[in-house]
């Protein structure tokens, strides 16, 4: 298992045995069946029972650790706060940081803490606590990816309520990074005390037992009124078991349960289906640095050979949308003007011929079964590209082997990302030449230049224009074939109201949920 990758994935989301969510948020605030009803007023009280995927063998209590369980991430997100959180418009809004301001050169950012913020033991939150927490986060194995461009020595307090971050380079989007697992602990918290360390979040830990937990309302939370008396989190090892528990009335919410369960629940009038568009990207990665797919014409041919509509219909059971080979579809700056790439087998064959691609060989497409539909997408892709003359053998790998041996190295493999609200996120993490998780080994000076220019552009409208250029380069030449976007799906009982509908980290923020019973 590659911890760095998983940690980034969890930088605002969750991953279970069969379904993964992730990071930032900021997608459309819509759902197939809204859990909130018109003219209803929130009612205080009650306990919300939430099912979440996880494995007992992978449990962690460390807010800055690798949360390989969705159940862990849910619990941590309710007990601890980050500096900022996902929003709809804009897609980064205040939380523990009430406001922030950049220097003219966009390198120095000052975050002012929210008034009245306290830890669960009543201790006021100070800038020193935040600085200590961010430095602790930066010292994790994936710290550089979690806070890119921010060295530990460049994180400091300024008075009691201001935290200063100095970036190595101009970064107009730095507040967005502080949504990513910047959970704040009390200064000096020992690792041995993490299981009982007080947070600042809307709920306090009552008890924790083998991945299951009971959280009770924090009546002194600075962030506003919390309606539920408590949240009980129950760990499940499979989406099916979780869905069955929901259908049997044993839990109130089956979190990120997937399309198959949604199809079953469609027949139940007493079950709500909460649908989060643009929740997860499932691209196929083609290595650009070397190997059989290094020629841009070959990559273009494969993009033209795929039938995206069929992929969405069959792999996602219709719970998704066709994508256009650009990651970050939920970003307000997403380049909707770039024409949708469509299937063109004749053109694909022509490009393969021009590239001198050897169609007598069989090429391996490596995949894993970490999430529902991933291996199925590989199989259908292989069937489709054969019509263009490309023979592909699908090879399924055990999860740990896949992330250790294939990810970042393979010529052709599947991957997935729940962080989908930001073009910049993917550019910085996976596509600029020196990115730590450059999945395709892609190096493009023009792309790098556009990225740096965008990050150094203060005016949002001007930055959006540069990001358009950046996305055009990605569309034309990157190593990604992004055929579709999967919806995130929760199932909820009839009494549940106001579940969050933002993707990634946004969807685990249950402080506004309430029960109509």
Coordinates of C-alpha atoms in Angstrom, one line a residue:
X1 CA 0.0 0.0 0.0
X2 CA 1.4 3.4 -0.9
X3 CA 0.7 5.5 2.2
X4 CA 1.5 8.8 0.5
X5 CA -1.2 8.2 -2.1
X6 CA -3.7 7.1 0.4
X7 CA -3.0 10.0 2.7
X8 CA -3.6 12.4 -0.1
X9 CA -6.8 10.6 -1.0
X10 CA -7.9 11.0 2.5
X11 CA -7.0 14.6 2.6
X12 CA -10.7 15.3 2.8
X13 CA -12.4 12.1 2.0
X14 CA -12.6 8.5 2.8
X15 CA -11.8 5.1 1.4
X16 CA -13.3 1.8 2.3
X17 CA -13.0 -1.7 1.1
X18 CA -15.2 -1.1 -1.9
X19 CA -15.9 2.6 -2.1
X20 CA -13.6 5.6 -1.9
X21 CA -14.4 9.2 -1.3
X22 CA -12.1 12.1 -0.9
X23 CA -10.9 15.5 -0.3
X24 CA -12.0 18.9 -1.1
X25 CA -15.6 19.6 -1.9
X26 CA -17.2 22.4 -3.7
X27 CA -19.3 20.4 -6.1
X28 CA -23.0 21.0 -7.0
X29 CA -25.1 21.1 -3.9
X30 CA -27.7 18.8 -5.3
X31 CA -29.1 15.4 -4.6
X32 CA -31.3 12.9 -6.4
X33 CA -33.7 12.9 -3.4
X34 CA -33.0 15.8 -1.1
X35 CA -32.9 14.7 2.5
X36 CA -34.4 18.1 3.5
X37 CA -38.1 18.8 3.1
X38 CA -39.6 22.2 2.4
X39 CA -41.1 24.2 5.3
X40 CA -39.6 22.0 7.9
X41 CA -37.6 23.5 10.8
X42 CA -34.7 21.6 12.3
X43 CA -35.6 19.7 15.5
X44 CA -33.0 19.3 18.3
X45 CA -32.3 16.0 19.8
X46 CA -31.9 12.4 18.8
X47 CA -29.1 10.1 17.9
X48 CA -28.1 9.6 14.3
X49 CA -26.7 6.1 13.6
X50 CA -24.3 6.2 10.7
X51 CA -22.7 3.2 8.9
X52 CA -19.3 3.7 7.4
X53 CA -16.9 1.4 5.6
X54 CA -13.7 0.2 7.3
X55 CA -11.6 -2.6 8.5
X56 CA -10.6 -3.2 12.1
X57 CA -7.1 -4.1 11.0
X58 CA -6.6 -0.6 9.6
X59 CA -8.0 1.5 12.4
X60 CA -6.2 4.7 13.3
X61 CA -6.9 7.4 15.9
X62 CA -4.3 9.9 14.6
X63 CA -5.9 12.9 12.9
X64 CA -2.7 13.4 10.9
X65 CA -2.1 9.7 10.2
X66 CA -3.3 7.5 7.3
X67 CA -7.0 7.1 7.7
X68 CA -7.6 4.1 5.5
X69 CA -11.1 3.7 7.0
X70 CA -14.0 5.8 6.1
X71 CA -15.2 5.2 9.7
X72 CA -12.0 6.7 11.1
X73 CA -12.2 9.7 8.9
X74 CA -15.8 10.4 9.8
X75 CA -15.1 10.2 13.5
X76 CA -12.0 12.4 13.3
X77 CA -13.8 15.0 11.2
X78 CA -16.6 15.4 13.7
X79 CA -14.2 15.6 16.7
X80 CA -11.5 17.9 15.2
X81 CA -11.7 21.0 13.0
X82 CA -9.6 22.1 10.0
X83 CA -8.7 25.7 9.4
X84 CA -11.1 25.9 6.4
X85 CA -13.7 23.6 5.0
X86 CA -15.4 23.0 1.6
X87 CA -18.2 25.3 0.5
X88 CA -20.3 25.6 -2.5
X89 CA -19.6 29.1 -3.8
X90 CA -16.8 29.8 -3.0
X91 CA -15.5 26.3 -2.5
X92 CA -13.3 27.3 0.5
X93 CA -15.1 28.8 3.5
X94 CA -14.0 29.6 7.1
X95 CA -14.0 27.1 10.0
X96 CA -11.3 27.3 12.7
X97 CA -9.8 30.2 10.7
X98 CA -12.4 32.9 10.5
X99 CA -10.6 34.8 7.8
X100 CA -7.3 35.0 5.9
X101 CA -5.3 37.4 3.9
X102 CA -2.4 37.2 1.5
X103 CA 0.6 39.4 0.9
X104 CA 0.8 41.2 -2.4
X105 CA 3.2 38.5 -3.7
X106 CA 0.8 35.7 -2.6
X107 CA 3.6 34.0 -0.7
X108 CA 2.6 35.0 2.9
X109 CA -0.8 34.1 4.2
X110 CA -2.2 35.2 7.6
X111 CA -5.1 33.1 9.1
X112 CA -7.0 34.6 12.0
X113 CA -8.7 32.1 14.3
X114 CA -12.4 32.1 15.0
X115 CA -13.4 33.9 18.2
X116 CA -14.6 31.7 21.0
X117 CA -13.0 28.5 19.6
X118 CA -12.2 26.1 22.5
X119 CA -11.0 22.6 22.9
X120 CA -13.5 20.1 24.4
X121 CA -11.8 20.5 27.8
X122 CA -12.6 24.2 27.7
X123 CA -9.1 25.4 26.8
X124 CA -9.1 28.3 24.3
X125 CA -7.5 27.5 20.9
X126 CA -4.4 29.5 20.2
X127 CA -2.2 30.1 17.2
X128 CA 0.5 28.1 19.0
X129 CA -1.8 25.1 18.9
X130 CA -2.4 25.5 15.2
X131 CA 1.3 26.0 14.5
X132 CA 2.2 22.9 16.5
X133 CA -0.5 20.9 14.6
X134 CA 0.6 22.0 11.2
X135 CA 4.2 21.3 11.9
X136 CA 3.2 17.9 13.2
X137 CA 1.2 17.3 10.0
X138 CA 4.2 18.5 7.9
X139 CA 6.4 16.0 9.6
X140 CA 4.2 13.0 8.4
X141 CA 5.5 10.9 5.5
X142 CA 3.2 12.7 3.1
X143 CA 3.6 16.1 4.8
X144 CA 5.1 17.7 1.7
X145 CA 2.1 16.7 -0.3
X146 CA -0.4 17.8 2.3
X147 CA 1.2 21.3 2.7
X148 CA 3.1 21.7 -0.6
X149 CA 5.4 24.6 -0.7
X150 CA 5.1 25.2 3.1
X151 CA 8.2 24.2 5.1
X152 CA 7.8 23.6 8.8
X153 CA 10.1 26.5 9.6
X154 CA 7.8 28.8 7.6
X155 CA 4.8 28.1 9.9
X156 CA 4.6 30.5 12.8
X157 CA 2.3 32.2 15.2
X158 CA 1.8 36.0 15.3
X159 CA 0.2 36.8 18.6
X160 CA -2.4 34.6 20.1
X161 CA -4.9 34.3 17.2
X162 CA -2.9 34.6 14.0
X163 CA -1.1 31.8 12.1
X164 CA 1.3 32.8 9.3
X165 CA 2.2 30.4 6.5
X166 CA 5.0 31.4 4.1
X167 CA 5.0 29.6 0.8
X168 CA 8.1 28.9 -1.2
X169 CA 6.3 30.3 -4.2
X170 CA 3.3 32.5 -5.0
X171 CA 0.2 30.5 -4.3
X172 CA -3.2 32.1 -4.9
X173 CA -5.0 28.9 -3.8
X174 CA -3.2 28.2 -0.5
X175 CA -6.4 28.5 1.7
X176 CA -7.7 25.6 -0.3
X177 CA -4.9 23.4 1.0
X178 CA -5.8 24.1 4.6
X179 CA -9.0 22.1 4.1
X180 CA -6.8 19.0 3.7
X181 CA -6.4 17.2 7.1
X182 CA -5.2 20.3 8.9
X183 CA -6.9 19.0 12.0
X184 CA -5.9 20.9 15.1
X185 CA -4.8 19.3 18.3
X186 CA -3.7 20.8 21.6
X187 CA 0.0 21.8 21.5
X188 CA 2.2 19.0 22.9
X189 CA -0.4 16.2 22.6
X190 CA 1.5 12.9 23.0
X191 CA 1.0 10.2 20.5
X192 CA 0.0 7.9 23.3
X193 CA -2.8 10.3 24.2
X194 CA -4.3 10.6 20.7
X195 CA -7.2 8.3 21.4
X196 CA -8.6 10.7 24.0
X197 CA -7.1 14.0 22.9
X198 CA -9.7 16.8 22.9
X199 CA -10.7 18.4 19.6
X200 CA -12.5 21.6 18.8
X201 CA -15.2 20.0 16.6
X202 CA -19.0 19.9 16.9
X203 CA -19.0 16.6 18.6
X204 CA -17.0 15.1 21.5
X205 CA -15.9 11.5 21.8
X206 CA -18.0 9.6 24.3
X207 CA -16.6 6.2 23.6
X208 CA -14.6 4.2 20.9
X209 CA -14.6 0.5 20.5
X210 CA -12.9 -1.3 17.6
X211 CA -13.9 1.3 15.0
X212 CA -17.4 1.9 16.4
X213 CA -17.9 5.1 18.3
X214 CA -20.4 7.3 20.0
X215 CA -20.0 11.1 19.8
X216 CA -22.0 13.6 21.8
X217 CA -22.9 17.2 20.9
X218 CA -20.4 19.9 21.9
X219 CA -22.7 22.5 23.3
X220 CA -20.0 25.1 23.3
X221 CA -18.9 24.7 19.7
X222 CA -18.0 28.1 18.2
X223 CA -19.3 27.2 14.7
X224 CA -23.1 27.4 15.4
X225 CA -26.0 25.3 16.6
X226 CA -25.7 21.6 16.4
X227 CA -29.1 19.7 16.5
X228 CA -28.3 16.1 17.1
X229 CA -27.7 14.9 20.7
X230 CA -25.3 12.3 19.4
X231 CA -23.9 10.5 16.4
X232 CA -23.1 6.8 16.6
X233 CA -20.7 5.4 14.0
X234 CA -20.8 1.8 13.1
X235 CA -18.1 0.2 11.0
X236 CA -18.9 -2.2 8.1
X237 CA -16.5 -4.1 6.0
X238 CA -18.7 -4.1 2.8
X239 CA -21.2 -1.8 1.2
X240 CA -23.7 -4.7 0.9
X241 CA -23.6 -5.3 4.7
X242 CA -24.0 -1.6 5.3
X243 CA -26.9 -1.3 2.9
X244 CA -28.6 -4.3 4.4
X245 CA -28.3 -2.8 7.9
X246 CA -29.9 0.4 6.6
X247 CA -32.8 -1.4 4.9
X248 CA -33.3 -3.4 8.1
X249 CA -33.5 -0.1 10.2
X250 CA -30.4 -0.9 12.2
X251 CA -28.7 2.3 11.1
X252 CA -30.1 5.7 9.8
X253 CA -27.4 6.4 7.1
X254 CA -25.4 4.1 4.9
X255 CA -22.5 6.4 4.0
X256 CA -21.1 6.2 0.4
X257 CA -22.8 2.9 -0.3
X258 CA -22.5 2.9 -4.1
X259 CA -24.7 2.5 -7.2
X260 CA -25.6 -1.1 -6.7
X261 CA -27.2 -0.4 -3.3
X262 CA -28.9 2.7 -4.8
X263 CA -30.6 0.6 -7.4
X264 CA -31.9 -1.7 -4.8
X265 CA -33.1 1.2 -2.7
X266 CA -34.9 2.8 -5.6
X267 CA -37.8 0.5 -4.9
X268 CA -38.1 1.5 -1.3
X269 CA -40.2 4.6 -0.7
X270 CA -39.0 4.9 2.8
X271 CA -35.3 5.2 1.8
X272 CA -33.7 8.5 0.6
X273 CA -31.0 8.3 -2.0
X274 CA -28.6 11.2 -1.6
X275 CA -26.6 11.7 -4.8
X276 CA -23.5 13.8 -5.0
X277 CA -22.5 14.5 -8.6
X278 CA -18.9 14.8 -9.6
X279 CA -17.8 12.9 -6.5
X280 CA -15.1 10.6 -7.9
X281 CA -12.8 10.5 -10.9
X282 CA -11.9 7.1 -12.3
X283 CA -9.2 7.8 -15.0
X284 CA -7.1 5.4 -16.9
X285 CA -3.4 6.4 -16.7
X286 CA -1.1 6.1 -19.7
X287 CA 2.6 6.5 -19.0
X288 CA 4.0 9.4 -21.0
X289 CA 7.7 9.2 -19.9
X290 CA 8.5 6.1 -21.9
X291 CA 6.9 2.8 -23.0
X292 CA 4.2 2.0 -25.6
X293 CA 2.0 5.0 -24.7
X294 CA 4.7 7.7 -24.7
X295 CA 3.7 8.9 -28.1
X296 CA 0.9 11.5 -27.8
X297 CA -0.8 10.1 -30.9
X298 CA -1.2 6.7 -29.2
X299 CA -2.7 8.3 -26.1
X300 CA -5.1 10.4 -28.3
X301 CA -6.1 7.2 -30.2
X302 CA -7.1 5.4 -26.9
X303 CA -9.1 8.4 -25.8
X304 CA -10.9 8.3 -29.1
X305 CA -11.5 4.6 -29.0
X306 CA -13.4 4.6 -25.7
X307 CA -17.2 4.8 -25.6
X308 CA -17.8 7.0 -22.6
X309 CA -21.5 6.8 -22.6
X310 CA -21.4 3.0 -22.5
X311 CA -18.8 3.2 -19.7
X312 CA -21.0 5.4 -17.5
X313 CA -24.1 3.4 -18.3
X314 CA -22.6 0.0 -17.6
X315 CA -19.8 0.6 -15.0
X316 CA -21.6 3.2 -13.0
X317 CA -25.2 2.0 -13.5
X318 CA -26.0 5.4 -14.8
X319 CA -24.9 7.1 -11.5
X320 CA -22.4 9.3 -13.1
X321 CA -21.5 11.5 -16.0
X322 CA -19.3 11.5 -19.1
X323 CA -16.0 13.2 -18.6
X324 CA -13.6 14.9 -21.0
X325 CA -10.1 13.8 -19.9
X326 CA -9.6 16.8 -17.6
X327 CA -9.5 16.3 -13.8
X328 CA -11.3 18.7 -11.5
X329 CA -14.8 18.7 -13.1
X330 CA -16.3 20.2 -10.0
X331 CA -14.1 23.3 -10.1
X332 CA -15.9 26.6 -11.0
X333 CA -12.9 27.2 -13.3
X334 CA -13.4 23.8 -15.1
X335 CA -13.0 24.4 -18.9
X336 CA -16.5 23.6 -20.1
X337 CA -15.8 25.3 -23.4
X338 CA -13.4 22.6 -24.5
X339 CA -15.5 20.4 -26.8
X340 CA -16.4 17.0 -25.5
X341 CA -14.2 14.3 -27.0
X342 CA -16.3 11.6 -28.6
X343 CA -15.6 8.1 -30.0
X344 CA -14.0 8.1 -33.4
X345 CA -12.6 4.7 -34.3
X346 CA -11.5 5.7 -37.8
X347 CA -9.4 8.6 -36.4
X348 CA -8.0 6.3 -33.6
X349 CA -6.8 3.8 -36.1
X350 CA -5.2 6.5 -38.2
X351 CA -3.4 7.9 -35.3
X352 CA -2.1 4.5 -34.3
X353 CA -0.8 3.9 -37.8
X354 CA 0.9 7.3 -37.9
X355 CA 2.5 6.5 -34.5
X356 CA 3.7 3.1 -35.7
X357 CA 2.0 1.5 -32.8
X358 CA 2.5 -2.3 -32.7
X359 CA -1.1 -3.7 -32.9
X360 CA 0.3 -7.3 -33.0
X361 CA 1.1 -7.1 -29.3
X362 CA -1.1 -7.5 -26.3
X363 CA -0.8 -4.8 -23.7
X364 CA -1.5 -5.2 -20.0
X365 CA -4.0 -2.9 -18.2
X366 CA -3.4 -3.2 -14.5
X367 CA -6.2 -2.6 -12.0
X368 CA -7.4 -3.4 -8.5
X369 CA -10.7 -3.9 -6.9
X370 CA -10.4 -1.2 -4.2
X371 CA -13.6 0.5 -5.3
X372 CA -16.7 -0.7 -7.0
X373 CA -16.5 -0.4 -10.8
X374 CA -12.8 0.0 -11.1
X375 CA -12.0 -3.5 -12.4
X376 CA -15.2 -3.5 -14.4
X377 CA -14.1 -0.2 -16.1
X378 CA -10.9 -1.9 -17.2
X379 CA -12.6 -4.8 -18.7
X380 CA -15.1 -2.7 -20.7
X381 CA -12.3 -0.4 -21.8
X382 CA -10.3 -3.4 -23.1
X383 CA -13.3 -4.6 -25.1
X384 CA -13.9 -1.2 -26.6
X385 CA -10.3 -0.4 -27.7
X386 CA -10.1 -3.8 -29.4
X387 CA -12.4 -2.3 -32.0
X388 CA -9.6 0.1 -32.8
X389 CA -7.1 -2.7 -33.1
X390 CA -5.5 -2.5 -29.7
X391 CA -5.4 -5.7 -27.8
X392 CA -5.5 -5.3 -24.0
X393 CA -5.3 -7.9 -21.2
X394 CA -6.8 -6.8 -17.9
X395 CA -4.7 -7.9 -14.9
X396 CA -6.2 -7.5 -11.4
X397 CA -3.8 -7.0 -8.6
X398 CA -4.3 -7.2 -4.9
X399 CA -4.5 -3.7 -3.4
X400 CA -1.2 -3.5 -1.7
X401 CA 0.6 -4.9 -4.7
X402 CA -1.1 -2.5 -7.0
X403 CA -0.2 0.6 -5.0
X404 CA 3.4 -0.6 -4.3
X405 CA 4.3 -1.9 -7.7
X406 CA 2.0 -0.3 -10.3
X407 CA 0.9 3.1 -9.2
X408 CA 3.3 5.8 -10.5
X409 CA 5.2 3.2 -12.5
X410 CA 2.9 1.2 -14.8
X411 CA 2.5 1.8 -18.5
X412 CA -1.3 1.5 -18.4
X413 CA -3.4 1.3 -15.2
X414 CA -6.6 2.4 -13.6
X415 CA -6.7 4.9 -10.7
X416 CA -9.3 6.9 -8.8
X417 CA -9.6 10.2 -7.0
X418 CA -12.4 11.6 -4.8
X419 CA -10.8 15.1 -4.7
X420 CA -12.5 16.6 -7.7
X421 CA -13.4 20.2 -7.0
X422 CA -10.1 21.7 -8.0
X423 CA -8.2 21.8 -11.3
X424 CA -5.3 23.2 -9.4
X425 CA -5.3 20.3 -6.9
X426 CA -4.6 17.8 -9.7
X427 CA -2.2 20.0 -11.5
X428 CA -0.1 20.4 -8.3
X429 CA -0.3 16.8 -7.1
X430 CA -0.2 14.8 -10.3
X431 CA 0.8 16.8 -13.4
X432 CA 3.4 19.5 -12.9
X433 CA 6.8 18.0 -13.7
X434 CA 8.1 17.8 -10.1
X435 CA 4.8 16.7 -8.5
X436 CA 5.1 13.9 -5.9
X437 CA 2.4 11.8 -7.4
X438 CA 2.9 12.3 -11.1
X439 CA 0.9 9.2 -12.1
X440 CA 1.8 9.3 -15.8
X441 CA 5.4 10.5 -15.5
X442 CA 4.3 13.6 -17.5
X443 CA 6.6 16.5 -17.9
X444 CA 5.4 19.4 -20.0
X445 CA 7.2 22.8 -19.8
X446 CA 4.1 24.7 -21.1
X447 CA 1.9 23.1 -18.5
X448 CA 4.3 23.9 -15.8
X449 CA 4.5 27.5 -16.9
X450 CA 0.7 27.8 -17.0
X451 CA 0.5 26.4 -13.5
X452 CA 3.0 28.8 -12.1
X453 CA 1.4 31.7 -13.9
X454 CA -2.0 30.8 -12.5
X455 CA -0.7 30.4 -8.9
X456 CA 0.9 33.9 -9.2
X457 CA -2.2 35.5 -10.6
X458 CA -4.1 37.3 -7.9
X459 CA -7.2 38.3 -9.9
X460 CA -9.6 35.4 -9.9
X461 CA -10.9 36.2 -13.4
X462 CA -7.5 36.5 -14.9
X463 CA -6.4 33.3 -13.1
X464 CA -9.4 31.5 -14.6
X465 CA -8.2 32.4 -18.0
X466 CA -4.8 30.9 -17.3
X467 CA -6.4 27.8 -15.9
X468 CA -8.3 27.5 -19.2
X469 CA -5.0 27.4 -21.0
X470 CA -3.7 24.8 -18.5
X471 CA -6.7 22.6 -19.0
X472 CA -6.3 22.7 -22.8
X473 CA -2.8 21.4 -22.5
X474 CA -4.0 18.7 -20.2
X475 CA -6.8 17.8 -22.6
X476 CA -4.4 17.7 -25.6
X477 CA -1.4 15.8 -24.1
X478 CA -1.6 14.5 -20.6
X479 CA -1.4 10.9 -19.6
X480 CA -5.0 10.8 -18.4
X481 CA -8.0 9.2 -20.1
X482 CA -10.9 10.3 -17.8
X483 CA -14.0 8.7 -19.3
X484 CA -16.5 9.4 -16.5
X485 CA -17.3 10.8 -13.1
X486 CA -19.0 8.6 -10.5
X487 CA -21.7 10.0 -8.2
X488 CA -21.3 9.7 -4.5
X489 CA -24.3 8.0 -3.0
X490 CA -25.6 7.8 0.6
X491 CA -28.8 6.0 1.6
X492 CA -30.8 7.5 4.5
X493 CA -33.9 6.6 6.5
X494 CA -37.0 8.6 6.1
X495 CA -36.5 10.7 9.3
X496 CA -33.0 12.0 8.4
X497 CA -32.8 15.6 7.3
X498 CA -30.1 18.0 6.0
X499 CA -27.4 15.5 5.3
X500 CA -24.4 17.3 3.7
X501 CA -24.4 17.0 -0.1
X502 CA -21.0 18.3 -0.9
X503 CA -18.5 15.6 -2.0
X504 CA -15.3 14.6 -0.2
X505 CA -14.6 16.2 3.1
X506 CA -17.8 18.2 2.8
X507 CA -20.0 15.2 3.0
X508 CA -18.8 14.0 6.4
X509 CA -19.8 17.3 8.1
X510 CA -22.9 16.2 9.9
X511 CA -23.3 19.1 12.3
X512 CA -26.3 20.4 10.4
X513 CA -28.1 17.1 10.2
X514 CA -31.2 16.5 12.3
X515 CA -33.9 13.9 12.8
X516 CA -37.6 14.5 12.1
X517 CA -38.9 12.1 14.8

